[in-house]
Amino acid sequence: MTAPLPQLILLPGLLNDAELWRDQISGLADVARIWVPDLAPYATLREMAQSVLDKAEPTFALAGFSMGGYVAQEIARIAPERIERLALLDTSIRVDTPERAAQRKALNKAAAKGQTFIGIGQAIMKSYVDASRLSDTDLTGRIVDMTQRLGRDVFLRQNSLEREDGEAALRALRVPLVIIVGENDQITPAPGHHEMAKAIGCSHLLVIPKTGHMTPMEAPGPVNGALRHWLQRPAGKR
């Protein structure tokens, strides 16, 4: 009798939904039972994390992208014993710098004023995907549609989240870890992921060449390969 597949919870980032993980949902279905929680209704990281824990199985594999990485860190604070393995993609474990906090306030102010919310539009797409992908209308169209679908209120709520330092919570985990980042990620740059890996004791770091911030959508092959390897690593080995 074969063992049941593990539950894999994929946490989306700011203004993201299950579309972010489309290629992982299909590409990893043979090694995990996948669930993408809806984080849009919640106003704090604690509320997001608790909503996931309330619906999740007793133990699970957990992957967080960007904002979802901060949600994963909050889950690690609340219920570390329920996490079987953890993946962090294009995220950070640090609080916002004063400059980043000021930038968020400016973005919220601008978003609140507009007559029509355009989501992640073409004007700022160059900071989200690698320059080589800006002409890929299927990719950029999926991103624009996803962010427009979630809308202004979700953006204002999620962009206002107070982010906490996650180093202590992650260092305490004794589970398989992997960190993934695009080489040209401008939102959460690759050097920060090297620092993150060192800080939390993670020896599995993948930097994907010619890729920006949106690695699950830009580079599904490498991301799926790394997550498949991570899911199959022996429990207890970081």
Short mmCIF file of C-alpha atoms in Angstrom, two decimals:
data_model
loop_
_atom_site.label_atom_id
_atom_site.label_comp_id
_atom_site.label_asym_id
_atom_site.label_seq_id
_atom_site.Cartn_x
_atom_site.Cartn_y
_atom_site.Cartn_z
CA MET A 1 0.00 0.00 0.00
CA THR A 2 1.52 3.31 -1.09
CA ALA A 3 1.80 6.20 1.33
CA PRO A 4 -0.50 9.17 0.69
CA LEU A 5 1.01 12.18 -1.02
CA PRO A 6 1.94 15.05 1.29
CA GLN A 7 -0.08 18.24 1.35
CA LEU A 8 1.83 21.09 -0.29
CA ILE A 9 0.56 24.56 0.57
CA LEU A 10 1.58 27.24 -1.93
CA LEU A 11 1.27 30.76 -0.53
CA PRO A 12 0.85 33.54 -3.14
CA GLY A 13 2.44 36.97 -3.01
CA LEU A 14 1.01 40.47 -3.08
CA LEU A 15 -1.84 40.77 -5.60
CA ASN A 16 -1.37 37.09 -6.53
CA ASP A 17 -3.77 34.18 -6.50
CA ALA A 18 -3.62 30.57 -7.70
CA GLU A 19 -2.69 31.77 -11.20
CA LEU A 20 0.80 32.49 -9.85
CA TRP A 21 1.23 28.76 -9.16
CA ARG A 22 -0.52 27.41 -12.26
CA ASP A 23 2.52 25.51 -13.52
CA GLN A 24 3.36 24.12 -10.09
CA ILE A 25 -0.20 22.91 -9.54
CA SER A 26 -0.03 20.86 -12.73
CA GLY A 27 3.68 20.02 -12.67
CA LEU A 28 3.87 18.67 -9.11
CA ALA A 29 0.52 16.90 -8.92
CA ASP A 30 2.23 13.50 -8.98
CA VAL A 31 4.27 14.18 -5.82
CA ALA A 32 1.94 16.33 -3.68
CA ARG A 33 -1.66 17.28 -3.04
CA ILE A 34 -1.59 21.02 -3.64
CA TRP A 35 -3.63 23.78 -2.03
CA VAL A 36 -3.32 27.52 -2.74
CA PRO A 37 -5.03 29.46 0.07
CA ASP A 38 -6.88 32.70 -0.60
CA LEU A 39 -5.02 35.37 1.38
CA ALA A 40 -6.91 38.32 -0.11
CA PRO A 41 -9.51 38.88 2.65
CA TYR A 42 -7.06 39.34 5.52
CA ALA A 43 -5.45 42.51 6.88
CA THR A 44 -2.49 41.16 8.88
CA LEU A 45 0.12 38.44 8.51
CA ARG A 46 -1.22 36.81 11.67
CA GLU A 47 -4.74 36.63 10.22
CA MET A 48 -3.38 35.17 6.98
CA ALA A 49 -1.29 32.58 8.81
CA GLN A 50 -4.13 31.57 11.13
CA SER A 51 -6.54 31.20 8.21
CA VAL A 52 -4.11 28.75 6.61
CA LEU A 53 -3.59 26.79 9.82
CA ASP A 54 -7.32 26.56 10.43
CA LYS A 55 -7.87 24.78 7.10
CA ALA A 56 -4.59 22.90 6.62
CA GLU A 57 -3.92 19.27 7.42
CA PRO A 58 -2.13 18.49 10.71
CA THR A 59 1.27 18.64 8.96
CA PHE A 60 2.24 19.93 5.54
CA ALA A 61 4.96 21.12 3.19
CA LEU A 62 4.91 24.91 2.84
CA ALA A 63 6.15 27.20 0.06
CA GLY A 64 5.84 30.98 0.22
CA PHE A 65 6.42 33.44 -2.61
CA SER A 66 7.24 37.10 -1.87
CA MET A 67 4.54 38.27 0.60
CA GLY A 68 3.68 34.60 1.01
CA GLY A 69 7.17 34.08 2.39
CA TYR A 70 6.33 36.41 5.26
CA VAL A 71 3.11 34.46 5.85
CA ALA A 72 5.18 31.26 5.96
CA GLN A 73 7.43 32.86 8.59
CA GLU A 74 4.38 33.75 10.66
CA ILE A 75 3.18 30.14 10.43
CA ALA A 76 6.63 29.08 11.64
CA ARG A 77 6.18 31.33 14.69
CA ILE A 78 2.70 30.03 15.52
CA ALA A 79 2.95 26.31 14.73
CA PRO A 80 6.46 25.19 13.74
CA GLU A 81 5.64 21.58 14.60
CA ARG A 82 3.15 21.42 11.72
CA ILE A 83 5.69 22.35 9.02
CA GLU A 84 7.32 19.28 7.44
CA ARG A 85 9.46 21.25 4.98
CA LEU A 86 9.74 24.88 3.88
CA ALA A 87 10.50 26.65 0.59
CA LEU A 88 10.98 30.41 0.28
CA LEU A 89 10.81 32.05 -3.16
CA ASP A 90 11.72 35.65 -4.03
CA THR A 91 11.09 36.96 -0.54
CA SER A 92 12.87 38.31 2.52
CA ILE A 93 13.18 37.58 6.22
CA ARG A 94 13.80 41.23 7.17
CA VAL A 95 11.53 44.13 8.06
CA ASP A 96 11.15 46.84 5.45
CA THR A 97 13.94 49.39 5.37
CA PRO A 98 12.81 53.00 5.94
CA GLU A 99 13.24 53.56 2.19
CA ARG A 100 11.07 50.56 1.32
CA ALA A 101 8.43 51.59 3.85
CA ALA A 102 8.32 55.09 2.35
CA GLN A 103 8.01 53.57 -1.12
CA ARG A 104 5.05 51.46 0.01
CA LYS A 105 3.30 54.53 1.42
CA ALA A 106 3.83 56.40 -1.84
CA LEU A 107 2.46 53.47 -3.86
CA ASN A 108 -0.61 53.26 -1.65
CA LYS A 109 -1.22 56.98 -1.97
CA ALA A 110 -1.01 56.78 -5.75
CA ALA A 111 -3.20 53.65 -5.94
CA ALA A 112 -5.88 55.23 -3.73
CA LYS A 113 -6.18 58.27 -5.99
CA GLY A 114 -6.63 56.66 -9.38
CA GLN A 115 -10.00 56.36 -11.06
CA THR A 116 -9.16 52.92 -12.45
CA PHE A 117 -6.88 50.39 -10.77
CA ILE A 118 -4.62 48.82 -13.40
CA GLY A 119 -2.81 46.35 -11.14
CA ILE A 120 0.77 45.60 -12.13
CA GLY A 121 0.62 47.46 -15.41
CA GLN A 122 3.13 47.60 -18.22
CA ALA A 123 4.76 50.73 -16.79
CA ILE A 124 6.18 48.82 -13.81
CA MET A 125 6.33 45.34 -15.34
CA LYS A 126 10.07 45.79 -15.93
CA SER A 127 10.64 45.56 -12.18
CA TYR A 128 8.67 42.30 -11.96
CA VAL A 129 10.01 40.19 -14.81
CA ASP A 130 13.38 39.83 -16.48
CA ALA A 131 14.04 42.25 -19.35
CA SER A 132 14.16 39.31 -21.76
CA ARG A 133 10.50 38.49 -20.95
CA LEU A 134 8.92 41.93 -21.36
CA SER A 135 7.84 41.06 -24.90
CA ASP A 136 6.22 37.80 -23.76
CA THR A 137 2.61 38.94 -23.92
CA ASP A 138 1.25 35.67 -22.55
CA LEU A 139 3.34 36.02 -19.38
CA THR A 140 2.82 39.74 -18.86
CA GLY A 141 -0.88 39.44 -19.71
CA ARG A 142 -1.34 36.76 -17.06
CA ILE A 143 0.33 38.99 -14.47
CA VAL A 144 -1.70 42.07 -15.38
CA ASP A 145 -4.97 40.11 -15.42
CA MET A 146 -4.23 38.50 -12.06
CA THR A 147 -3.44 41.78 -10.33
CA GLN A 148 -6.42 43.56 -11.88
CA ARG A 149 -8.69 40.71 -10.81
CA LEU A 150 -7.66 41.11 -7.17
CA GLY A 151 -7.98 44.88 -7.34
CA ARG A 152 -7.28 48.08 -5.47
CA ASP A 153 -8.60 47.15 -2.01
CA VAL A 154 -6.48 43.99 -1.86
CA PHE A 155 -3.41 45.93 -3.01
CA LEU A 156 -3.87 48.61 -0.36
CA ARG A 157 -4.40 46.01 2.35
CA GLN A 158 -1.50 43.77 1.40
CA ASN A 159 0.95 46.58 0.65
CA SER A 160 0.26 47.98 4.15
CA LEU A 161 1.13 44.76 5.98
CA GLU A 162 3.64 45.13 8.80
CA ARG A 163 6.45 42.71 8.03
CA GLU A 164 8.51 41.13 10.81
CA ASP A 165 12.03 39.71 11.01
CA GLY A 166 11.81 35.95 10.57
CA GLU A 167 15.38 34.81 11.24
CA ALA A 168 14.80 33.35 14.70
CA ALA A 169 11.67 31.43 13.72
CA LEU A 170 13.32 29.94 10.64
CA ARG A 171 16.60 29.05 12.33
CA ALA A 172 14.60 27.02 14.85
CA LEU A 173 13.06 24.79 12.16
CA ARG A 174 14.70 21.40 11.65
CA VAL A 175 13.12 20.50 8.33
CA PRO A 176 14.25 20.41 4.67
CA LEU A 177 14.66 23.99 3.42
CA VAL A 178 15.12 25.47 -0.04
CA ILE A 179 15.47 29.08 -1.17
CA ILE A 180 14.76 30.11 -4.78
CA VAL A 181 15.28 33.50 -6.43
CA GLY A 182 15.53 34.97 -9.90
CA GLU A 183 18.99 36.22 -10.79
CA ASN A 184 17.57 39.60 -11.80
CA ASP A 185 14.86 39.95 -9.17
CA GLN A 186 14.53 43.70 -8.57
CA ILE A 187 11.87 43.46 -5.86
CA THR A 188 13.74 41.08 -3.52
CA PRO A 189 17.25 40.91 -5.05
CA ALA A 190 19.36 37.78 -5.14
CA PRO A 191 22.08 39.04 -2.73
CA GLY A 192 19.46 39.21 0.01
CA HIS A 193 18.71 35.54 -0.54
CA HIS A 194 22.36 34.62 -0.07
CA GLU A 195 22.26 36.51 3.24
CA MET A 196 18.99 34.78 4.13
CA ALA A 197 20.41 31.32 3.43
CA LYS A 198 23.42 32.02 5.65
CA ALA A 199 21.29 33.53 8.43
CA ILE A 200 18.89 30.58 8.70
CA GLY A 201 21.37 27.82 7.88
CA CYS A 202 19.96 26.77 4.50
CA SER A 203 22.45 25.09 2.17
CA HIS A 204 19.98 24.69 -0.71
CA LEU A 205 19.83 27.98 -2.64
CA LEU A 206 18.86 28.15 -6.31
CA VAL A 207 19.47 31.34 -8.30
CA ILE A 208 17.69 31.05 -11.66
CA PRO A 209 19.49 32.83 -14.53
CA LYS A 210 17.70 35.36 -16.75
CA THR A 211 14.71 35.47 -14.39
CA GLY A 212 13.12 38.33 -12.45
CA HIS A 213 10.83 38.39 -9.42
CA MET A 214 8.04 36.18 -10.75
CA THR A 215 9.96 32.89 -10.77
CA PRO A 216 6.97 30.50 -10.53
CA MET A 217 5.57 32.05 -13.73
CA GLU A 218 8.82 33.01 -15.50
CA ALA A 219 10.76 29.81 -14.87
CA PRO A 220 8.36 26.98 -14.03
CA GLY A 221 10.79 24.28 -15.15
CA PRO A 222 13.61 25.16 -12.75
CA VAL A 223 11.17 26.02 -9.96
CA ASN A 224 9.32 22.73 -10.33
CA GLY A 225 12.60 20.81 -10.46
CA ALA A 226 13.84 22.43 -7.25
CA LEU A 227 10.53 21.91 -5.45
CA ARG A 228 10.34 18.27 -6.58
CA HIS A 229 13.84 17.61 -5.24
CA TRP A 230 12.93 19.40 -1.98
CA LEU A 231 9.75 17.36 -1.56
CA GLN A 232 11.71 14.14 -1.97
CA ARG A 233 14.59 14.97 0.39
CA PRO A 234 14.71 12.96 3.64
CA ALA A 235 12.81 14.54 6.52
CA GLY A 236 14.94 16.30 9.12
CA LYS A 237 17.76 17.24 6.72
CA ARG A 238 18.08 20.98 6.16
#
